[in-house]
Amino acid sequence: MNTKANWKLTVLSLGVGMIWGMLPLGLAQTTEPVQAVKPVTGTRQSLAIQYPEGANLGVRFQGTFRDPEASGMAKVERLKGTTKIHIDLAGLKPAAFFGGDYNTFVLWTVSPEGHVDNVGEFILEGNKSKLNVTTHLETFGMFVTAEPHFLVSSPSRFVVLENSAPKQDITAGIIRTAEITYRGFDGSYNFDRESLENFNRTKGETRSDLAQAETSIDLAMRSGADKYAPKELAAAQEDLQKA
């Protein structure tokens, strides 16, 4: 896909994200059973680690039952009030293997207060992926979810990897668990399977730009965008056709 097409897809995703944000929260009660707009509050436990200033800490990621063979390592360094995170993942299968609406993987940080942030998308090269991001947080947990597109604002329930406690605690014992409480669309996305345990890995780069854009529009349409944001929906559909 050329640079121009990629740019259009980015704009398209932004436009559809705006459409999604404009939809009323009560829409699920005003339309026929539309799985994509079922609002649910999900609660999870995540290990929050405090990263002291100047320290360089290695943290392992462990795969969940969604993809048990997945694993990873994060190198976390906090300098001058900014936390730099470099993550290497391995053993992942494409999110599209879950079927339905899932297309990509997103990294989330979560504060002890339960605030979650979408901090980046993983693009697979075979079964591996790398990501370099920063956060202002000093104490936080990290996890990776399968998502329909990279601009989601709430994590899905398809958590594929979670950070674990470092083997050597150089934080003087300052490791605690934080309860993640977030409003998401738990159970709202269509899927064909809950786990990728018995699926083979792939080779080569796995890009899902078009699939993400198509799913974004599909989710918007299933949520009534043709009624609540027809102009924005038409513009997004036109950009997709051009791409």
Backbone as CSV, one residue per row, in Angstrom:
resi,resn,N_x,N_y,N_z,CA_x,CA_y,CA_z,C_x,C_y,C_z
1,MET,0.845,-1.181,0.000,0.000,0.000,0.000,0.885,1.236,0.000
2,ASN,0.607,2.245,-0.843,1.477,3.400,-0.928,1.218,4.377,0.201
3,THR,2.107,5.407,0.309,2.024,6.377,1.392,0.719,7.144,1.357
4,LYS,0.272,7.501,0.149,-0.976,8.241,0.014,-2.147,7.444,0.547
5,ALA,-2.178,6.160,0.247,-3.267,5.309,0.731,-3.218,5.194,2.246
6,ASN,-1.992,5.055,2.798,-1.859,4.969,4.248,-2.377,6.228,4.919
7,TRP,-2.052,7.396,4.303,-2.515,8.662,4.867,-4.031,8.733,4.853
8,LYS,-4.626,8.285,3.766,-6.081,8.313,3.677,-6.715,7.398,4.714
9,LEU,-6.084,6.245,4.951,-6.637,5.320,5.933,-6.545,5.898,7.335
10,THR,-5.464,6.655,7.612,-5.339,7.289,8.915,-6.440,8.317,9.115
11,VAL,-6.657,9.139,8.092,-7.722,10.129,8.158,-9.067,9.438,8.307
12,LEU,-9.232,8.340,7.576,-10.484,7.585,7.631,-10.743,7.079,9.038
13,SER,-9.743,6.498,9.652,-9.911,5.975,11.003,-10.239,7.094,11.985
14,LEU,-9.578,8.257,11.814,-9.876,9.388,12.677,-11.319,9.824,12.515
15,GLY,-11.778,9.862,11.257,-13.153,10.272,10.986,-14.157,9.322,11.595
16,VAL,-13.894,8.032,11.469,-14.815,7.046,12.033,-14.769,7.103,13.551
17,GLY,-13.578,7.374,14.112,-13.487,7.529,15.555,-14.354,8.673,16.049
18,MET,-14.402,9.752,15.266,-15.262,10.876,15.620,-16.723,10.472,15.551
19,ILE,-17.067,9.695,14.535,-18.450,9.212,14.404,-18.823,8.406,15.643
20,TRP,-17.924,7.487,16.043,-18.201,6.621,17.194,-18.425,7.460,18.439
21,GLY,-17.599,8.523,18.615,-17.724,9.362,19.794,-18.995,10.186,19.811
22,MET,-19.587,10.417,18.635,-20.795,11.221,18.558,-22.044,10.416,18.864
23,LEU,-21.948,9.101,18.861,-23.139,8.285,19.051,-23.627,8.350,20.482
24,PRO,-24.932,8.442,20.708,-25.469,8.525,22.061,-25.275,7.225,22.819
25,LEU,-25.047,7.354,24.141,-24.791,6.172,24.957,-25.998,5.254,25.023
26,GLY,-27.173,5.793,24.837,-28.364,4.973,24.934,-28.748,4.296,23.648
27,LEU,-27.886,4.343,22.653,-28.219,3.804,21.338,-28.541,2.317,21.401
28,ALA,-27.883,1.592,22.297,-28.118,0.146,22.378,-29.571,-0.165,22.731
29,GLN,-30.215,0.786,23.386,-31.596,0.549,23.765,-32.583,0.985,22.674
30,THR,-32.081,1.699,21.625,-32.987,2.240,20.622,-32.884,1.529,19.286
31,THR,-31.993,0.544,19.180,-31.840,-0.197,17.938,-32.026,-1.681,18.209
32,GLU,-32.224,-2.422,17.151,-32.344,-3.866,17.271,-31.002,-4.452,17.678
33,PRO,-31.000,-5.680,18.269,-29.780,-6.211,18.867,-28.549,-5.981,18.003
34,VAL,-27.747,-5.046,18.401,-26.509,-4.733,17.697,-25.394,-5.004,18.682
35,GLN,-24.676,-6.072,18.454,-23.673,-6.500,19.427,-22.601,-5.439,19.644
36,ALA,-22.366,-4.610,18.646,-21.237,-3.688,18.703,-21.437,-2.520,19.647
37,VAL,-22.614,-2.304,20.179,-22.802,-1.128,21.005,-23.300,-1.458,22.411
38,LYS,-22.999,-2.638,22.870,-23.432,-3.034,24.201,-22.460,-2.484,25.243
39,PRO,-22.833,-1.411,25.985,-21.910,-0.822,26.949,-21.831,-1.646,28.227
40,VAL,-20.635,-2.006,28.627,-20.433,-2.817,29.823,-19.204,-2.288,30.550
41,THR,-19.223,-2.306,31.848,-18.042,-1.940,32.617,-17.295,-3.209,32.984
42,GLY,-16.060,-3.332,32.522,-15.261,-4.507,32.814,-14.258,-4.213,33.912
43,THR,-13.942,-5.189,34.720,-12.965,-5.020,35.801,-11.902,-6.098,35.704
44,ARG,-10.638,-5.690,35.753,-9.530,-6.631,35.707,-8.486,-6.240,36.742
45,GLN,-7.612,-7.180,37.072,-6.487,-6.921,37.955,-5.216,-6.828,37.125
46,SER,-4.414,-5.817,37.392,-3.145,-5.670,36.678,-2.049,-5.300,37.663
47,LEU,-0.850,-5.818,37.433,0.285,-5.541,38.310,0.877,-4.176,37.972
48,ALA,0.785,-3.241,38.895,1.367,-1.914,38.701,2.743,-1.858,39.352
49,ILE,3.732,-1.388,38.610,5.109,-1.339,39.095,5.563,0.114,39.141
50,GLN,6.226,0.497,40.220,6.776,1.841,40.324,8.209,1.836,39.798
51,TYR,8.465,2.686,38.828,9.782,2.758,38.200,10.527,3.979,38.729
52,PRO,11.571,3.781,39.537,12.294,4.905,40.134,13.103,5.680,39.095
53,GLU,13.323,6.945,39.372,14.084,7.810,38.480,15.491,7.260,38.261
54,GLY,15.902,7.184,36.993,17.249,6.755,36.653,17.443,5.262,36.526
55,ALA,16.449,4.462,36.913,16.587,3.005,36.863,16.177,2.467,35.496
56,ASN,16.838,1.386,35.082,16.499,0.694,33.842,16.049,-0.706,34.233
57,LEU,14.751,-0.987,34.062,14.178,-2.218,34.587,13.636,-3.094,33.465
58,GLY,13.929,-4.390,33.519,13.392,-5.346,32.553,12.147,-6.018,33.103
59,VAL,11.076,-6.004,32.322,9.805,-6.578,32.761,9.307,-7.561,31.707
60,ARG,8.913,-8.729,32.122,8.435,-9.751,31.192,6.928,-9.638,30.952
61,PHE,6.528,-9.995,29.725,5.117,-10.111,29.375,4.785,-11.592,29.234
62,GLN,3.659,-11.987,29.786,3.204,-13.371,29.700,1.908,-13.445,28.913
63,GLY,1.801,-14.458,28.047,0.590,-14.649,27.275,-0.541,-15.175,28.137
64,THR,-1.755,-14.766,27.838,-2.939,-15.267,28.532,-3.481,-16.472,27.761
65,PHE,-4.629,-16.981,28.178,-5.218,-18.122,27.476,-5.628,-17.756,26.054
66,ARG,-5.716,-16.446,25.754,-6.062,-16.019,24.395,-4.982,-16.442,23.394
67,ASP,-3.716,-16.356,23.814,-2.586,-16.747,22.975,-1.455,-17.191,23.903
68,PRO,-1.527,-18.405,24.424,-0.593,-18.874,25.454,0.875,-18.864,25.041
69,GLU,1.156,-18.975,23.748,2.547,-19.021,23.298,3.169,-17.633,23.189
70,ALA,2.366,-16.600,23.304,2.880,-15.232,23.199,3.688,-14.871,24.444
71,SER,4.751,-14.119,24.243,5.594,-13.673,25.354,6.285,-12.381,24.945
72,GLY,6.980,-11.773,25.879,7.669,-10.535,25.534,8.524,-10.016,26.666
73,MET,9.300,-8.993,26.339,10.156,-8.333,27.324,10.099,-6.825,27.092
74,ALA,9.944,-6.087,28.177,9.941,-4.626,28.107,11.146,-4.093,28.878
75,LYS,11.807,-3.114,28.286,12.857,-2.388,28.989,12.297,-1.011,29.312
76,VAL,12.247,-0.713,30.596,11.595,0.521,31.058,12.614,1.397,31.769
77,GLU,12.714,2.649,31.323,13.667,3.591,31.915,12.968,4.921,32.165
78,ARG,13.100,5.435,33.373,12.485,6.718,33.711,13.573,7.772,33.911
79,LEU,13.521,8.826,33.092,14.502,9.906,33.149,13.798,11.250,33.040
80,LYS,14.097,12.138,33.971,13.589,13.515,33.950,12.069,13.574,33.808
81,GLY,11.399,12.705,34.531,9.947,12.750,34.557,9.250,12.061,33.407
82,THR,10.021,11.427,32.507,9.433,10.699,31.380,9.861,9.238,31.425
83,THR,8.923,8.341,31.212,9.220,6.906,31.227,9.264,6.381,29.802
84,LYS,10.423,5.867,29.394,10.599,5.293,28.058,10.392,3.780,28.126
85,ILE,9.625,3.256,27.179,9.311,1.823,27.162,9.680,1.237,25.803
86,HIS,10.521,0.229,25.802,10.839,-0.521,24.572,10.373,-1.953,24.783
87,ILE,9.499,-2.442,23.898,8.915,-3.774,24.056,9.219,-4.646,22.849
88,ASP,9.654,-5.874,23.107,9.822,-6.895,22.082,8.860,-8.032,22.401
89,LEU,7.981,-8.353,21.442,7.038,-9.449,21.617,7.377,-10.586,20.661
90,ALA,7.046,-11.805,21.048,7.278,-12.982,20.205,6.146,-13.982,20.424
91,GLY,5.988,-14.890,19.457,4.987,-15.943,19.594,3.563,-15.521,19.304
92,LEU,3.369,-14.312,18.806,2.016,-13.822,18.532,1.474,-14.357,17.209
93,LYS,0.177,-14.608,17.185,-0.520,-14.874,15.925,-1.333,-13.638,15.574
94,PRO,-1.634,-13.416,14.297,-2.396,-12.228,13.902,-3.736,-12.135,14.635
95,ALA,-4.104,-10.924,15.013,-5.372,-10.708,15.711,-6.556,-11.142,14.861
96,ALA,-6.392,-11.082,13.536,-7.480,-11.479,12.634,-7.859,-12.947,12.807
97,PHE,-6.963,-13.753,13.388,-7.270,-15.164,13.615,-8.425,-15.347,14.607
98,PHE,-8.676,-14.322,15.428,-9.829,-14.394,16.327,-11.136,-14.301,15.532
99,GLY,-11.045,-13.774,14.324,-12.215,-13.640,13.473,-13.070,-12.438,13.854
100,GLY,-14.157,-12.263,13.139,-15.088,-11.188,13.462,-14.485,-9.814,13.276
101,ASP,-14.522,-9.001,14.333,-14.115,-7.594,14.250,-12.646,-7.349,14.594
102,TYR,-11.920,-8.363,15.027,-10.560,-8.133,15.516,-9.542,-8.092,14.379
103,ASN,-8.643,-7.069,14.427,-7.672,-6.872,13.349,-6.253,-6.581,13.809
104,THR,-6.069,-6.041,15.007,-4.740,-5.575,15.392,-4.547,-5.686,16.898
105,PHE,-3.315,-5.377,17.358,-2.986,-5.423,18.783,-2.613,-4.031,19.278
106,VAL,-3.060,-3.696,20.479,-2.809,-2.377,21.072,-2.193,-2.544,22.455
107,LEU,-1.199,-1.696,22.761,-0.581,-1.671,24.091,-1.289,-0.632,24.953
108,TRP,-1.585,-1.024,26.195,-2.237,-0.122,27.146,-1.377,0.035,28.381
109,THR,-1.375,1.252,28.951,-0.830,1.462,30.284,-1.999,1.754,31.216
110,VAL,-1.866,1.348,32.468,-2.934,1.587,33.442,-2.320,2.084,34.744
111,SER,-2.855,3.172,35.248,-2.371,3.755,36.493,-2.995,3.028,37.681
112,PRO,-2.443,3.209,38.893,-3.033,2.571,40.077,-4.484,2.993,40.302
113,GLU,-4.847,4.168,39.784,-6.225,4.640,39.924,-7.164,3.989,38.913
114,GLY,-6.589,3.226,37.972,-7.410,2.531,36.988,-7.602,3.272,35.690
115,HIS,-6.849,4.347,35.465,-6.966,5.078,34.197,-6.142,4.364,33.129
116,VAL,-6.770,4.042,31.997,-6.072,3.331,30.933,-5.796,4.255,29.748
117,ASP,-4.647,4.049,29.109,-4.255,4.830,27.934,-3.817,3.896,26.818
118,ASN,-4.319,4.151,25.614,-3.866,3.484,24.399,-2.557,4.157,24.003
119,VAL,-1.428,3.424,24.072,-0.125,4.048,23.826,0.560,3.562,22.559
120,GLY,-0.052,2.640,21.808,0.584,2.242,20.563,0.053,0.949,19.985
121,GLU,0.293,0.772,18.691,-0.144,-0.421,17.970,1.046,-1.308,17.634
122,PHE,0.874,-2.617,17.773,1.893,-3.584,17.376,1.608,-4.068,15.952
123,ILE,2.598,-3.957,15.071,2.508,-4.487,13.712,3.405,-5.715,13.637
124,LEU,2.830,-6.845,13.278,3.563,-8.105,13.313,4.509,-8.275,12.129
125,GLU,5.676,-8.806,12.419,6.622,-9.284,11.420,6.815,-10.756,11.730
126,GLY,6.051,-11.602,11.010,6.000,-13.005,11.392,5.227,-13.122,12.697
127,ASN,5.896,-13.654,13.728,5.235,-13.760,15.040,5.839,-12.787,16.040
128,LYS,6.578,-11.783,15.541,7.260,-10.840,16.420,6.803,-9.405,16.154
129,SER,7.054,-8.552,17.138,6.734,-7.142,16.971,7.510,-6.320,17.991
130,LYS,7.844,-5.079,17.613,8.552,-4.168,18.515,7.777,-2.863,18.619
131,LEU,7.945,-2.199,19.756,7.258,-0.928,19.950,8.052,-0.068,20.924
132,ASN,8.234,1.202,20.578,8.893,2.174,21.448,7.897,3.282,21.756
133,VAL,7.593,3.479,23.031,6.628,4.496,23.430,7.115,5.183,24.701
134,THR,6.440,6.258,25.075,6.742,6.957,26.319,5.444,7.225,27.078
135,THR,5.572,7.427,28.376,4.427,7.783,29.209,4.908,8.711,30.313
136,HIS,4.003,9.528,30.833,4.353,10.394,31.958,4.222,9.666,33.284
137,LEU,3.616,8.471,33.258,3.373,7.729,34.495,4.670,7.210,35.110
138,GLU,4.706,7.174,36.433,5.825,6.582,37.169,5.462,5.194,37.679
139,THR,4.202,5.004,38.033,3.704,3.723,38.505,2.569,3.282,37.595
140,PHE,2.714,2.115,36.972,1.693,1.677,36.016,1.852,0.201,35.697
141,GLY,0.789,-0.379,35.154,0.811,-1.722,34.612,0.681,-1.642,33.109
142,MET,0.987,-2.739,32.416,0.888,-2.776,30.959,0.211,-4.064,30.519
143,PHE,-0.584,-3.990,29.468,-1.179,-5.181,28.880,-1.473,-4.925,27.408
144,VAL,-1.652,-6.010,26.661,-1.875,-5.939,25.216,-3.216,-6.594,24.902
145,THR,-4.024,-5.926,24.081,-5.327,-6.483,23.699,-5.446,-6.580,22.181
146,ALA,-6.294,-7.484,21.736,-6.709,-7.526,20.336,-7.846,-6.525,20.178
147,GLU,-7.816,-5.750,19.080,-8.798,-4.691,18.883,-9.234,-4.617,17.414
148,PRO,-10.394,-3.999,17.151,-10.857,-3.810,15.771,-9.973,-2.843,14.994
149,HIS,-9.511,-1.767,15.659,-8.637,-0.790,15.012,-7.781,-0.114,16.073
150,PHE,-6.727,0.599,15.636,-5.730,1.095,16.575,-6.140,2.355,17.327
151,LEU,-7.285,2.956,16.971,-7.704,4.186,17.624,-8.748,3.968,18.723
152,VAL,-8.918,2.746,19.178,-9.893,2.482,20.230,-9.513,3.240,21.504
153,SER,-10.519,3.663,22.256,-10.270,4.426,23.480,-10.465,3.588,24.743
154,SER,-11.046,2.394,24.597,-11.229,1.485,25.734,-10.771,0.091,25.338
155,PRO,-10.075,-0.613,26.233,-9.586,-1.956,25.894,-10.707,-2.981,25.803
156,SER,-10.566,-3.893,24.861,-11.519,-5.000,24.745,-11.202,-6.037,25.816
157,ARG,-12.038,-7.051,25.914,-11.785,-8.112,26.897,-10.808,-9.148,26.367
158,PHE,-10.350,-9.004,25.113,-9.402,-9.956,24.538,-7.969,-9.550,24.895
159,VAL,-7.612,-9.731,26.170,-6.260,-9.442,26.651,-5.364,-10.612,26.289
160,VAL,-4.329,-10.376,25.496,-3.458,-11.462,25.038,-2.139,-11.539,25.796
161,LEU,-1.684,-10.416,26.368,-0.441,-10.404,27.138,-0.568,-9.430,28.306
162,GLU,0.103,-9.772,29.421,0.129,-8.905,30.596,1.536,-8.864,31.162
163,ASN,1.920,-7.715,31.746,3.243,-7.647,32.362,3.257,-8.428,33.671
164,SER,4.426,-8.966,33.994,4.597,-9.702,35.249,5.642,-8.989,36.094
165,ALA,5.802,-9.427,37.342,6.768,-8.800,38.241,8.192,-9.082,37.780
166,PRO,9.100,-8.121,37.875,10.496,-8.366,37.502,11.134,-9.389,38.439
167,LYS,12.048,-10.191,37.911,12.711,-11.215,38.727,13.553,-10.581,39.825
168,GLN,14.221,-9.489,39.484,15.025,-8.784,40.470,14.343,-7.457,40.774
169,ASP,13.831,-7.339,41.986,13.093,-6.143,42.362,14.060,-5.067,42.835
170,ILE,14.438,-4.160,41.923,15.346,-3.076,42.292,14.568,-1.855,42.767
171,THR,13.279,-2.016,42.931,12.447,-0.886,43.354,12.244,-0.878,44.860
172,ALA,13.058,-1.632,45.586,12.988,-1.698,47.045,11.620,-2.165,47.519
173,GLY,11.061,-3.103,46.787,9.805,-3.694,47.200,8.569,-2.900,46.815
174,ILE,8.746,-1.830,46.038,7.584,-1.006,45.686,6.888,-1.603,44.472
175,ILE,6.225,-2.720,44.667,5.434,-3.353,43.616,4.047,-3.622,44.196
176,ARG,3.045,-3.184,43.511,1.693,-3.378,44.021,0.732,-3.669,42.890
177,THR,-0.388,-4.246,43.254,-1.409,-4.522,42.249,-2.446,-3.426,42.246
178,ALA,-2.862,-3.026,41.043,-3.908,-2.024,40.910,-5.095,-2.661,40.209
179,GLU,-6.277,-2.348,40.682,-7.468,-2.865,40.030,-7.824,-1.975,38.854
180,ILE,-7.850,-2.559,37.673,-8.215,-1.804,36.479,-9.736,-1.796,36.361
181,THR,-10.307,-0.622,36.413,-11.734,-0.493,36.181,-11.925,0.426,34.989
182,TYR,-12.486,-0.096,33.930,-12.638,0.725,32.730,-13.999,0.482,32.107
183,ARG,-14.488,1.476,31.422,-15.726,1.317,30.688,-15.372,0.927,29.266
184,GLY,-15.829,-0.205,28.846,-15.518,-0.673,27.503,-16.745,-1.262,26.852
185,PHE,-16.518,-2.085,25.871,-17.588,-2.754,25.153,-17.361,-4.259,25.294
186,ASP,-17.361,-4.694,26.546,-17.076,-6.078,26.881,-18.106,-7.001,26.233
187,GLY,-17.615,-7.884,25.354,-18.514,-8.791,24.665,-19.223,-8.165,23.490
188,SER,-18.818,-6.939,23.126,-19.538,-6.201,22.087,-19.042,-6.500,20.686
189,TYR,-17.820,-6.975,20.553,-17.266,-7.227,19.226,-17.529,-8.662,18.795
190,ASN,-17.777,-8.843,17.521,-17.973,-10.187,16.979,-16.632,-10.924,16.918
191,PHE,-16.669,-12.229,17.110,-15.456,-13.043,17.021,-15.858,-14.477,16.713
192,ASP,-14.902,-15.242,16.202,-15.149,-16.641,15.864,-14.603,-17.603,16.913
193,ARG,-13.577,-17.164,17.651,-12.951,-18.051,18.647,-12.376,-17.219,19.793
194,GLU,-12.306,-17.852,20.960,-11.830,-17.176,22.170,-10.308,-17.258,22.329
195,SER,-9.696,-18.310,21.753,-8.269,-18.537,21.949,-7.606,-18.962,20.644
196,LEU,-6.293,-18.643,20.532,-5.509,-19.026,19.345,-4.504,-20.123,19.691
197,GLU,-4.801,-20.880,20.717,-3.845,-21.878,21.219,-3.455,-22.889,20.157
198,ASN,-4.350,-23.311,19.312,-4.066,-24.368,18.338,-3.831,-23.851,16.925
199,PHE,-3.537,-22.557,16.806,-3.312,-21.980,15.477,-1.826,-21.848,15.185
200,ASN,-1.458,-22.042,13.919,-0.071,-21.889,13.519,0.285,-20.416,13.373
201,ARG,1.559,-20.126,13.529,2.042,-18.762,13.362,2.182,-18.438,11.880
202,THR,2.399,-17.162,11.579,2.548,-16.735,10.188,3.957,-16.205,9.936
203,LYS,4.281,-16.024,8.654,5.569,-15.460,8.263,5.329,-14.141,7.525
204,GLY,6.328,-13.270,7.588,6.218,-11.999,6.885,5.417,-10.983,7.670
205,GLU,5.445,-9.737,7.189,4.745,-8.651,7.869,3.236,-8.797,7.710
206,THR,2.539,-8.558,8.804,1.081,-8.616,8.791,0.523,-7.221,8.998
207,ARG,-0.032,-6.630,7.943,-0.633,-5.297,8.045,-2.143,-5.428,7.882
208,SER,-2.851,-4.597,8.617,-4.310,-4.712,8.628,-4.984,-3.355,8.436
209,ASP,-4.302,-2.427,7.766,-4.824,-1.068,7.611,-6.224,-1.050,7.005
210,LEU,-6.385,-1.740,5.871,-7.682,-1.751,5.200,-8.739,-2.453,6.040
211,ALA,-8.362,-3.575,6.647,-9.316,-4.311,7.476,-9.768,-3.463,8.657
212,GLN,-8.841,-2.703,9.254,-9.204,-1.832,10.364,-10.183,-0.752,9.911
213,ALA,-9.917,-0.180,8.742,-10.797,0.865,8.225,-12.183,0.315,7.916
214,GLU,-12.221,-0.860,7.292,-13.505,-1.477,6.963,-14.304,-1.802,8.222
215,THR,-13.605,-2.328,9.240,-14.292,-2.669,10.484,-14.777,-1.411,11.195
216,SER,-13.970,-0.333,11.146,-14.379,0.925,11.774,-15.693,1.413,11.190
217,ILE,-15.798,1.366,9.865,-17.027,1.802,9.212,-18.179,0.863,9.548
218,ASP,-17.891,-0.431,9.575,-18.935,-1.406,9.894,-19.471,-1.186,11.304
219,LEU,-18.574,-0.940,12.268,-18.998,-0.685,13.637,-19.844,0.582,13.717
220,ALA,-19.422,1.615,12.972,-20.181,2.868,12.968,-21.576,2.664,12.385
221,MET,-21.650,1.888,11.303,-22.955,1.633,10.681,-23.846,0.809,11.597
222,ARG,-23.255,-0.187,12.252,-24.024,-1.006,13.180,-24.512,-0.195,14.371
223,SER,-23.860,0.936,14.629,-24.230,1.783,15.759,-25.167,2.914,15.368
224,GLY,-25.565,2.973,14.077,-26.516,3.989,13.657,-25.902,5.261,13.131
225,ALA,-24.661,5.198,12.626,-24.006,6.399,12.118,-24.748,6.997,10.927
226,ASP,-25.425,6.161,10.141,-26.173,6.684,9.003,-27.295,7.615,9.451
227,LYS,-27.727,7.475,10.696,-28.779,8.322,11.246,-28.206,9.508,12.017
228,TYR,-27.159,9.261,12.820,-26.639,10.278,13.713,-25.469,11.084,13.135
229,ALA,-24.766,10.553,12.144,-23.630,11.267,11.540,-23.503,10.871,10.076
230,PRO,-24.546,11.116,9.248,-24.534,10.649,7.860,-23.434,11.264,6.998
231,LYS,-23.131,12.549,7.189,-22.104,13.209,6.378,-20.729,12.630,6.674
232,GLU,-20.424,12.464,7.965,-19.117,11.919,8.349,-18.966,10.485,7.860
233,LEU,-20.054,9.715,7.940,-20.017,8.332,7.477,-19.783,8.271,5.973
234,ALA,-20.464,9.123,5.214,-20.307,9.142,3.757,-18.888,9.511,3.369
235,ALA,-18.294,10.473,4.094,-16.919,10.876,3.790,-15.953,9.737,4.075
236,ALA,-16.179,9.012,5.168,-15.311,7.878,5.512,-15.439,6.774,4.460
237,GLN,-16.645,6.510,4.024,-16.857,5.472,3.008,-16.188,5.844,1.690
238,GLU,-16.225,7.124,1.347,-15.579,7.591,0.115,-14.063,7.429,0.205
239,ASP,-13.495,7.774,1.370,-12.042,7.615,1.551,-11.631,6.157,1.453
240,LEU,-12.463,5.276,1.999,-12.148,3.847,1.924,-12.145,3.360,0.486
241,GLN,-13.115,3.784,-0.311,-13.156,3.401,-1.711,-11.944,3.895,-2.468
242,LYS,-11.483,5.116,-2.167,-10.291,5.657,-2.820,-9.045,4.873,-2.426
243,ALA,-8.974,4.510,-1.163,-7.811,3.756,-0.681,-7.751,2.376,-1.309
